[in-house]
N, CA, C and O atoms as a printed pandas DataFrame, in Angstrom:
     atom_number atom_name residue_name chain_id  residue_number  x_coord  y_coord  z_coord
0              1         N          UNK        A               1    0.846   -1.150   -0.037
1              2        CA          UNK        A               1    0.140    0.138    0.051
2              3         C          UNK        A               1    0.928    1.337   -0.034
3              4         O          UNK        A               1    0.581    2.293   -0.728
4              5         N          UNK        A               2    2.049    1.311    0.699
5              6        CA          UNK        A               2    2.815    2.229    0.717
6              7         C          UNK        A               2    3.394    2.902   -0.676
7              8         O          UNK        A               2    3.828    4.053   -0.732
8              9         N          UNK        A               3    3.328    2.020   -1.752
9             10        CA          UNK        A               3    4.184    2.260   -2.885
10            11         C          UNK        A               3    3.107    3.258   -3.699
11            12         O          UNK        A               3    3.486    4.009   -4.597
12            13         N          UNK        A               4    1.731    3.161   -3.266
13            14        CA          UNK        A               4    0.655    3.798   -4.148
14            15         C          UNK        A               4    0.525    5.283   -3.644
15            16         O          UNK        A               4   -0.163    6.043   -4.326
16            17         N          UNK        A               5    1.180    5.794   -2.414
17            18        CA          UNK        A               5    1.120    7.037   -1.924
18            19         C          UNK        A               5    2.283    7.721   -1.490
19            20         O          UNK        A               5    3.306    7.046   -1.378
20            21         N          UNK        A               6    2.325    8.906   -1.228
21            22        CA          UNK        A               6    3.451    9.798   -0.655
22            23         C          UNK        A               6    3.044    9.794    0.796
23            24         O          UNK        A               6    2.070   10.474    1.118
24            25         N          UNK        A               7    3.623    9.174    1.601
25            26        CA          UNK        A               7    3.337    9.074    3.045
26            27         C          UNK        A               7    3.868   10.177    3.991
27            28         O          UNK        A               7    4.668   10.974    3.501
28            29         N          UNK        A               8    3.573   10.293    5.080
29            30        CA          UNK        A               8    4.098   11.377    5.965
30            31         C          UNK        A               8    5.669   10.945    6.257
31            32         O          UNK        A               8    6.438   11.872    6.515
32            33         N          UNK        A               9    6.205    9.575    6.234
33            34        CA          UNK        A               9    7.464    9.406    6.384
34            35         C          UNK        A               9    8.148    9.526    5.114
35            36         O          UNK        A               9    9.344    9.235    5.119
36            37         N          UNK        A              10    7.671    9.862    4.134
37            38        CA          UNK        A              10    8.208   10.352    2.723
38            39         C          UNK        A              10    8.638   11.686    2.683
39            40         O          UNK        A              10    9.742   12.027    2.258
40            41         N          UNK        A              11    7.697   12.517    3.162
41            42        CA          UNK        A              11    7.698   13.890    2.910
42            43         C          UNK        A              11    9.084   14.532    3.343
43            44         O          UNK        A              11    9.649   15.237    2.507
44            45         N          UNK        A              12    9.592   14.372    4.408
45            46        CA          UNK        A              12   10.949   15.056    4.876
46            47         C          UNK        A              12   12.041   14.597    4.023
47            48         O          UNK        A              12   12.987   15.358    3.821
48            49         N          UNK        A              13   12.009   13.356    3.468
49            50        CA          UNK        A              13   13.057   13.038    2.513
50            51         C          UNK        A              13   12.848   13.722    1.119
51            52         O          UNK        A              13   13.849   14.095    0.506
52            53         N          UNK        A              14   11.682   13.895    0.621
53            54        CA          UNK        A              14   11.426   14.645   -0.470
54            55         C          UNK        A              14   11.866   16.015   -0.524
55            56         O          UNK        A              14   12.429   16.530   -1.489
56            57         N          UNK        A              15   11.579   16.576    0.562
57            58        CA          UNK        A              15   11.979   18.051    0.795
58            59         C          UNK        A              15   13.510   18.245    1.166
59            60         O          UNK        A              15   13.994   19.376    1.110
60            61         N          UNK        A              16   14.252   17.186    1.532
61            62        CA          UNK        A              16   15.708   17.112    1.628
62            63         C          UNK        A              16   15.981   17.338    3.079
63            64         O          UNK        A              16   17.109   17.714    3.395
64            65         N          UNK        A              17   15.137   17.163    3.927
65            66        CA          UNK        A              17   15.428   17.275    5.566
66            67         C          UNK        A              17   15.474   16.170    6.506
67            68         O          UNK        A              17   15.485   16.254    7.734
68            69         N          UNK        A              18   15.503   14.940    5.660
69            70        CA          UNK        A              18   15.602   13.452    6.412
70            71         C          UNK        A              18   17.032   13.247    6.370
71            72         O          UNK        A              18   17.581   13.145    5.273
72            73         N          UNK        A              19   17.656   13.178    7.380
73            74        CA          UNK        A              19   18.918   12.560    7.616
74            75         C          UNK        A              19   19.286   11.274    7.121
75            76         O          UNK        A              19   20.458   11.016    6.847
76            77         N          UNK        A              20   18.392   10.481    6.993
77            78        CA          UNK        A              20   18.471    9.022    6.772
78            79         C          UNK        A              20   18.271    8.655    5.262
79            80         O          UNK        A              20   18.944    7.843    4.627
80            81         N          UNK        A              21   17.248    9.385    4.817
81            82        CA          UNK        A              21   16.780    9.023    3.419
82            83         C          UNK        A              21   16.660   10.124    2.483
83            84         O          UNK        A              21   16.458   11.256    2.922
84            85         N          UNK        A              22   16.776    9.883    1.082
85            86        CA          UNK        A              22   16.731   11.061    0.098
86            87         C          UNK        A              22   15.588   10.922   -0.721
87            88         O          UNK        A              22   14.926    9.884   -0.706
88            89         N          UNK        A              23   15.272   12.010   -1.523
89            90        CA          UNK        A              23   14.193   12.009   -2.343
90            91         C          UNK        A              23   14.404   10.687   -3.360
91            92         O          UNK        A              23   13.480    9.910   -3.599
92            93         N          UNK        A              24   15.568   10.563   -3.846
93            94        CA          UNK        A              24   15.801    9.380   -4.666
94            95         C          UNK        A              24   15.465    8.040   -3.956
95            96         O          UNK        A              24   14.928    7.133   -4.593
96            97         N          UNK        A              25   15.760    7.917   -2.712
97            98        CA          UNK        A              25   15.276    6.744   -2.008
98            99         C          UNK        A              25   13.718    6.536   -2.147
99           100         O          UNK        A              25   13.189    5.514   -2.584
100          101         N          UNK        A              26   13.121    7.575   -1.741
101          102        CA          UNK        A              26   11.660    7.454   -2.039
102          103         C          UNK        A              26   11.175    7.096   -3.177
103          104         O          UNK        A              26   10.228    6.311   -3.225
104          105         N          UNK        A              27   11.767    7.635   -4.329
105          106        CA          UNK        A              27   11.478    7.473   -5.668
106          107         C          UNK        A              27   11.645    5.854   -5.926
107          108         O          UNK        A              27   10.733    5.195   -6.426
108          109         N          UNK        A              28   12.831    5.320   -5.556
109          110        CA          UNK        A              28   13.142    3.911   -5.895
110          111         C          UNK        A              28   12.105    2.943   -5.148
111          112         O          UNK        A              28   11.567    1.967   -5.671
112          113         N          UNK        A              29   11.947    3.320   -4.026
113          114        CA          UNK        A              29   10.979    2.607   -3.044
114          115         C          UNK        A              29    9.572    2.455   -3.724
115          116         O          UNK        A              29    8.864    1.462   -3.554
116          117         N          UNK        A              30    9.243    3.484   -4.476
117          118        CA          UNK        A              30    7.867    3.627   -5.042
118          119         C          UNK        A              30    7.874    2.605   -6.369
119          120         O          UNK        A              30    7.019    1.741   -6.558
120          121         N          UNK        A              31    8.966    2.866   -7.215
121          122        CA          UNK        A              31    9.013    2.202   -8.528
122          123         C          UNK        A              31    9.822    0.943   -8.599
123          124         O          UNK        A              31    9.756    0.284   -9.637
124          125         N          UNK        A              32   10.613    0.518   -7.566
125          126        CA          UNK        A              32   11.234   -0.824   -7.711
126          127         C          UNK        A              32   10.712   -1.779   -6.684
127          128         O          UNK        A              32   10.263   -1.320   -5.634
128          129         N          UNK        A              33   10.734   -3.027   -6.891
129          130        CA          UNK        A              33   10.176   -4.015   -6.151
130          131         C          UNK        A              33   11.390   -4.330   -4.918
131          132         O          UNK        A              33   12.213   -5.245   -4.918
132          133         N          UNK        A              34   11.199   -3.285   -3.924
133          134        CA          UNK        A              34   12.170   -3.268   -2.796
134          135         C          UNK        A              34   11.489   -3.691   -1.581
135          136         O          UNK        A              34   10.436   -3.133   -1.272
136          137         N          UNK        A              35   12.008   -4.680   -0.811
137          138        CA          UNK        A              35   11.371   -5.099    0.454
138          139         C          UNK        A              35   11.612   -4.196    1.555
139          140         O          UNK        A              35   12.771   -3.879    1.820
140          141         N          UNK        A              36   10.541   -3.702    2.293
141          142        CA          UNK        A              36   10.511   -2.747    3.219
142          143         C          UNK        A              36   11.487   -3.416    4.490
143          144         O          UNK        A              36   11.501   -4.587    4.868
144          145         N          UNK        A              37   12.274   -2.276    4.994
145          146        CA          UNK        A              37   13.010   -2.859    6.191
146          147         C          UNK        A              37   12.240   -2.914    7.315
147          148         O          UNK        A              37   11.201   -2.255    7.270
148          149         N          UNK        A              38   12.507   -3.617    8.458
149          150        CA          UNK        A              38   11.929   -3.660    9.803
150          151         C          UNK        A              38   12.162   -2.462   10.434
151          152         O          UNK        A              38   13.212   -1.827   10.344
152          153         N          UNK        A              39   10.992   -2.081   11.204
153          154        CA          UNK        A              39   11.240   -0.897   11.961
154          155         C          UNK        A              39   12.436   -0.852   13.031
155          156         O          UNK        A              39   12.694   -1.871   13.670
156          157         N          UNK        A              40   13.077    0.187   13.201
157          158        CA          UNK        A              40   14.171    0.474   14.088
158          159         C          UNK        A              40   13.788    0.272   15.476
159          160         O          UNK        A              40   12.624   -0.037   15.731
160          161         N          UNK        A              41   14.690    0.422   16.439
161          162        CA          UNK        A              41   14.395    0.183   17.841
162          163         C          UNK        A              41   13.453    1.091   18.412
163          164         O          UNK        A              41   12.580    0.708   19.191
164          165         N          UNK        A              42   13.621    2.510   17.988
165          166        CA          UNK        A              42   13.009    3.684   18.412
166          167         C          UNK        A              42   11.623    3.412   17.956
167          168         O          UNK        A              42   10.741    3.648   18.782
168          169         N          UNK        A              43   11.235    2.914   16.674
169          170        CA          UNK        A              43    9.935    2.695   16.138
170          171         C          UNK        A              43    9.386    1.561   16.941
171          172         O          UNK        A              43    8.251    1.716   17.391
172          173         N          UNK        A              44    9.894    0.661   17.141
173          174        CA          UNK        A              44    9.374   -0.423   17.972
174          175         C          UNK        A              44    8.985    0.021   19.334
175          176         O          UNK        A              44    7.918   -0.405   19.774
176          177         N          UNK        A              45    9.653    0.761   20.009
177          178        CA          UNK        A              45    9.366    1.140   21.214
178          179         C          UNK        A              45    8.132    2.186   21.310
179          180         O          UNK        A              45    7.381    2.258   22.283
180          181         N          UNK        A              46    8.049    2.930   20.221
181          182        CA          UNK        A              46    7.011    3.899   19.959
182          183         C          UNK        A              46    5.671    2.997   19.806
183          184         O          UNK        A              46    4.632    3.201   20.435
184          185         N          UNK        A              47    5.873    1.994   18.887
185          186        CA          UNK        A              47    4.427    1.364   18.671
186          187         C          UNK        A              47    4.102    0.581   20.015
187          188         O          UNK        A              47    2.908    0.386   20.246
188          189         N          UNK        A              48    5.042    0.112   20.927
189          190        CA          UNK        A              48    4.534   -0.542   22.176
190          191         C          UNK        A              48    3.973    0.594   23.075
191          192         O          UNK        A              48    2.927    0.399   23.694
192          193         N          UNK        A              49    4.578    1.671   23.157
193          194        CA          UNK        A              49    3.884    2.706   23.930
194          195         C          UNK        A              49    2.535    3.427   23.457
195          196         O          UNK        A              49    1.793    4.065   24.204
196          197         N          UNK        A              50    2.350    3.221   22.125
197          198        CA          UNK        A              50    1.074    3.942   21.662
198          199         C          UNK        A              50   -0.201    3.750   22.486
199          200         O          UNK        A              50   -0.864    4.766   22.699
200          201         N          UNK        A              51   -0.639    2.569   22.984
201          202        CA          UNK        A              51   -1.781    2.339   23.594
202          203         C          UNK        A              51   -1.626    2.968   24.937
203          204         O          UNK        A              51   -2.606    3.599   25.331
204          205         N          UNK        A              52   -0.701    2.924   25.626
205          206        CA          UNK        A              52   -0.474    3.571   27.044
206          207         C          UNK        A              52   -0.601    5.120   27.003
207          208         O          UNK        A              52   -1.164    5.786   27.872
208          209         N          UNK        A              53   -0.009    5.606   25.884
209          210        CA          UNK        A              53   -0.060    7.103   25.595
210          211         C          UNK        A              53   -1.606    7.662   25.178
211          212         O          UNK        A              53   -2.089    8.732   25.547
212          213         N          UNK        A              54   -2.134    6.833   24.467
213          214        CA          UNK        A              54   -3.510    7.309   23.942
214          215         C          UNK        A              54   -4.446    7.012   25.035
215          216         O          UNK        A              54   -5.414    7.767   25.133
216          217         N          UNK        A              55   -4.324    5.995   25.921
217          218        CA          UNK        A              55   -5.069    5.933   27.225
218          219         C          UNK        A              55   -5.124    7.191   28.108
219          220         O          UNK        A              55   -6.106    7.780   28.561
220          221         N          UNK        A              56   -3.695    7.469   28.245
221          222        CA          UNK        A              56   -3.478    8.685   29.363
222          223         C          UNK        A              56   -4.050    9.974   28.606
223          224         O          UNK        A              56   -4.710   10.778   29.264
224          225         N          UNK        A              57   -3.806   10.206   27.173
225          226        CA          UNK        A              57   -4.362   11.496   26.537
226          227         C          UNK        A              57   -5.830   11.558   26.811
227          228         O          UNK        A              57   -6.331   12.624   27.168
228          229         N          UNK        A              58   -6.735   10.196   26.628
229          230        CA          UNK        A              58   -7.902   10.177   26.727
230          231         C          UNK        A              58   -8.512   10.441   28.271
231          232         O          UNK        A              58   -9.645   10.890   28.445
232          233         N          UNK        A              59   -7.681   10.130   29.263
233          234        CA          UNK        A              59   -7.914   10.296   30.730
234          235         C          UNK        A              59   -7.712   11.808   30.954
235          236         O          UNK        A              59   -8.474   12.459   31.669
236          237         N          UNK        A              60   -6.768   12.281   30.381
237          238        CA          UNK        A              60   -6.418   13.913   30.682
238          239         C          UNK        A              60   -7.268   14.777   30.132
239          240         O          UNK        A              60   -7.678   15.795   30.689
240          241         N          UNK        A              61   -7.587   14.370   28.930
241          242        CA          UNK        A              61   -8.512   15.380   28.062
242          243         C          UNK        A              61   -9.926   15.051   28.015
243          244         O          UNK        A              61  -10.718   15.929   27.675
244          245         N          UNK        A              62  -10.331   13.899   28.314
245          246        CA          UNK        A              62  -11.792   13.430   28.300
246          247         C          UNK        A              62  -12.162   13.419   26.734
247          248         O          UNK        A              62  -13.349   13.338   26.417
248          249         N          UNK        A              63  -11.263   13.492   25.854
249          250        CA          UNK        A              63  -11.643   13.183   24.532
250          251         C          UNK        A              63  -11.946   11.675   24.299
251          252         O          UNK        A              63  -11.484   10.776   25.002
252          253         N          UNK        A              64  -12.821   11.484   23.173
253          254        CA          UNK        A              64  -12.953   10.033   22.859
254          255         C          UNK        A              64  -12.024   10.018   21.462
255          256         O          UNK        A              64  -11.852   11.063   20.835
256          257         N          UNK        A              65  -11.472    8.814   21.052
257          258        CA          UNK        A              65  -10.776    8.844   19.984
258          259         C          UNK        A              65  -11.159    7.438   19.245
259          260         O          UNK        A              65  -11.641    6.453   19.804
260          261         N          UNK        A              66  -10.826    7.577   17.824
261          262        CA          UNK        A              66  -10.863    6.399   17.054
262          263         C          UNK        A              66   -9.396    5.976   16.625
263          264         O          UNK        A              66   -8.629    6.750   16.052
264          265         N          UNK        A              67   -9.086    4.676   16.958
265          266        CA          UNK        A              67   -7.954    4.358   16.696
266          267         C          UNK        A              67   -7.621    3.935   15.101
267          268         O          UNK        A              67   -8.496    3.723   14.262
268          269         N          UNK        A              68   -6.396    3.870   14.896
269          270        CA          UNK        A              68   -5.751    3.187   13.578
270          271         C          UNK        A              68   -6.679    3.650   12.214
271          272         O          UNK        A              68   -7.402    2.874   11.589
272          273         N          UNK        A              69   -6.493    5.051   11.913
273          274        CA          UNK        A              69   -7.150    5.321   10.770
274          275         C          UNK        A              69   -6.342    5.611    9.436
275          276         O          UNK        A              69   -5.415    6.417    9.517
276          277         N          UNK        A              70   -6.579    5.103    8.396
277          278        CA          UNK        A              70   -5.889    5.228    7.222
278          279         C          UNK        A              70   -6.714    6.405    6.359
279          280         O          UNK        A              70   -7.930    6.294    6.206
280          281         N          UNK        A              71   -6.143    7.276    5.935
281          282        CA          UNK        A              71   -6.546    8.628    5.191
282          283         C          UNK        A              71   -5.833    8.919    4.075
283          284         O          UNK        A              71   -4.603    8.895    4.116
284          285         N          UNK        A              72   -6.496    9.222    2.965
285          286        CA          UNK        A              72   -6.000    9.412    1.481
286          287         C          UNK        A              72   -6.336   10.936    1.246
287          288         O          UNK        A              72   -7.412   11.408    1.614
288          289         N          UNK        A              73   -5.482   11.589    0.694
289          290        CA          UNK        A              73   -5.817   13.208    0.410
290          291         C          UNK        A              73   -6.853   13.045   -0.794
291          292         O          UNK        A              73   -6.963   12.069   -1.537
292          293         N          UNK        A              74   -7.449   14.012   -0.807
293          294        CA          UNK        A              74   -8.845   14.242   -1.758
294          295         C          UNK        A              74   -8.119   13.863   -3.284
295          296         O          UNK        A              74   -8.743   13.219   -4.127
296          297         N          UNK        A              75   -6.880   14.300   -3.486
297          298        CA          UNK        A              75   -6.330   14.256   -4.868
298          299         C          UNK        A              75   -5.741   12.903   -5.099
299          300         O          UNK        A              75   -5.355   12.733   -6.256
300          301         N          UNK        A              76   -5.569   11.844   -4.233
301          302        CA          UNK        A              76   -5.337   10.464   -4.199
302          303         C          UNK        A              76   -3.739   10.386   -4.018
303          304         O          UNK        A              76   -3.366    9.214   -3.973
304          305         N          UNK        A              77   -2.748   11.280   -3.908
305          306        CA          UNK        A              77   -1.473   10.735   -4.048
306          307         C          UNK        A              77   -0.748   10.883   -2.656
307          308         O          UNK        A              77    0.398   10.455   -2.516
308          309         N          UNK        A              78   -1.477   11.533   -1.561
309          310        CA          UNK        A              78   -0.696   11.539   -0.324
310          311         C          UNK        A              78   -1.771   10.590    0.641
311          312         O          UNK        A              78   -2.971   10.516    0.378
312          313         N          UNK        A              79   -1.160    9.913    1.746
313          314        CA          UNK        A              79   -1.803    9.207    2.397
314          315         C          UNK        A              79   -1.147    9.059    3.978
315          316         O          UNK        A              79    0.015    9.403    4.194
316          317         N          UNK        A              80   -1.835    8.627    4.818
317          318        CA          UNK        A              80   -1.092    8.537    6.212
318          319         C          UNK        A              80   -1.873    7.603    7.019
319          320         O          UNK        A              80   -3.103    7.561    7.011
320          321         N          UNK        A              81   -1.177    6.923    7.652
321          322        CA          UNK        A              81   -1.782    6.031    8.771
322          323         C          UNK        A              81   -1.625    6.711   10.105
323          324         O          UNK        A              81   -0.551    6.967   10.649
324          325         N          UNK        A              82   -2.824    6.970   10.562
325          326        CA          UNK        A              82   -2.937    7.834   12.015
326          327         C          UNK        A              82   -3.031    7.064   13.374
327          328         O          UNK        A              82   -3.927    6.242   13.568
328          329         N          UNK        A              83   -2.400    7.257   13.992
329          330        CA          UNK        A              83   -2.514    6.220   15.405
330          331         C          UNK        A              83   -3.955    6.430   15.955
331          332         O          UNK        A              83   -4.605    5.476   16.385
332          333         N          UNK        A              84   -4.453    7.741   15.930
333          334        CA          UNK        A              84   -5.899    7.906   16.307
334          335         C          UNK        A              84   -6.361    9.249   16.010
335          336         O          UNK        A              84   -5.558   10.180   15.944
336          337         N          UNK        A              85   -7.651    9.412   15.820
337          338        CA          UNK        A              85   -8.254   10.797   15.597
338          339         C          UNK        A              85   -9.253   11.051   16.721
339          340         O          UNK        A              85   -9.675   10.176   17.478
340          341         N          UNK        A              86   -9.601   12.401   16.752
341          342        CA          UNK        A              86  -10.699   12.769   17.666
342          343         C          UNK        A              86  -11.693   13.210   16.759
343          344         O          UNK        A              86  -11.564   14.237   16.094
344          345         N          UNK        A              87  -12.889   12.310   16.703
345          346        CA          UNK        A              87  -14.090   12.507   15.893
346          347         C          UNK        A              87  -14.705   13.928   15.751
347          348         O          UNK        A              87  -15.058   14.508   16.778
348          349         N          UNK        A              88  -14.837   14.456   14.670
349          350        CA          UNK        A              88  -15.313   15.743   14.682
350          351         C          UNK        A              88  -14.363   16.864   14.648
351          352         O          UNK        A              88  -14.820   17.980   14.400
352          353         N          UNK        A              89  -12.908   16.702   14.895
353          354        CA          UNK        A              89  -11.977   17.673   15.027
354          355         C          UNK        A              89  -11.235   17.779   13.695
355          356         O          UNK        A              89  -10.968   16.801   12.996
356          357         N          UNK        A              90  -10.959   18.907   13.431
357          358        CA          UNK        A              90  -10.201   19.038   12.083
358          359         C          UNK        A              90   -8.800   19.682   12.241
359          360         O          UNK        A              90   -8.727   20.510   13.149
360          361         N          UNK        A              91   -7.851   19.490   11.634
361          362        CA          UNK        A              91   -6.516   20.061   11.921
362          363         C          UNK        A              91   -6.159   21.030   10.635
363          364         O          UNK        A              91   -5.092   21.644   10.602
């Protein structure tokens, strides 16, 4: 699915501010059959902490959330996997 869209993790590389990935890396990841690498240690820790952080957020703010949303831009070329959204809120 990531091959079909420009995602939030691609954006920094495309504009030249990602220290680990270039715009060429993004291009080749979209057009070539390259297997995605496993998440790094920091990403794994973040994934493990998501539930606890979101539970804390809901407790502190009293907002209700909807977990794991996939959103595609109206023009169809950008997308993001969101950890959670607050229904009815727009950013």
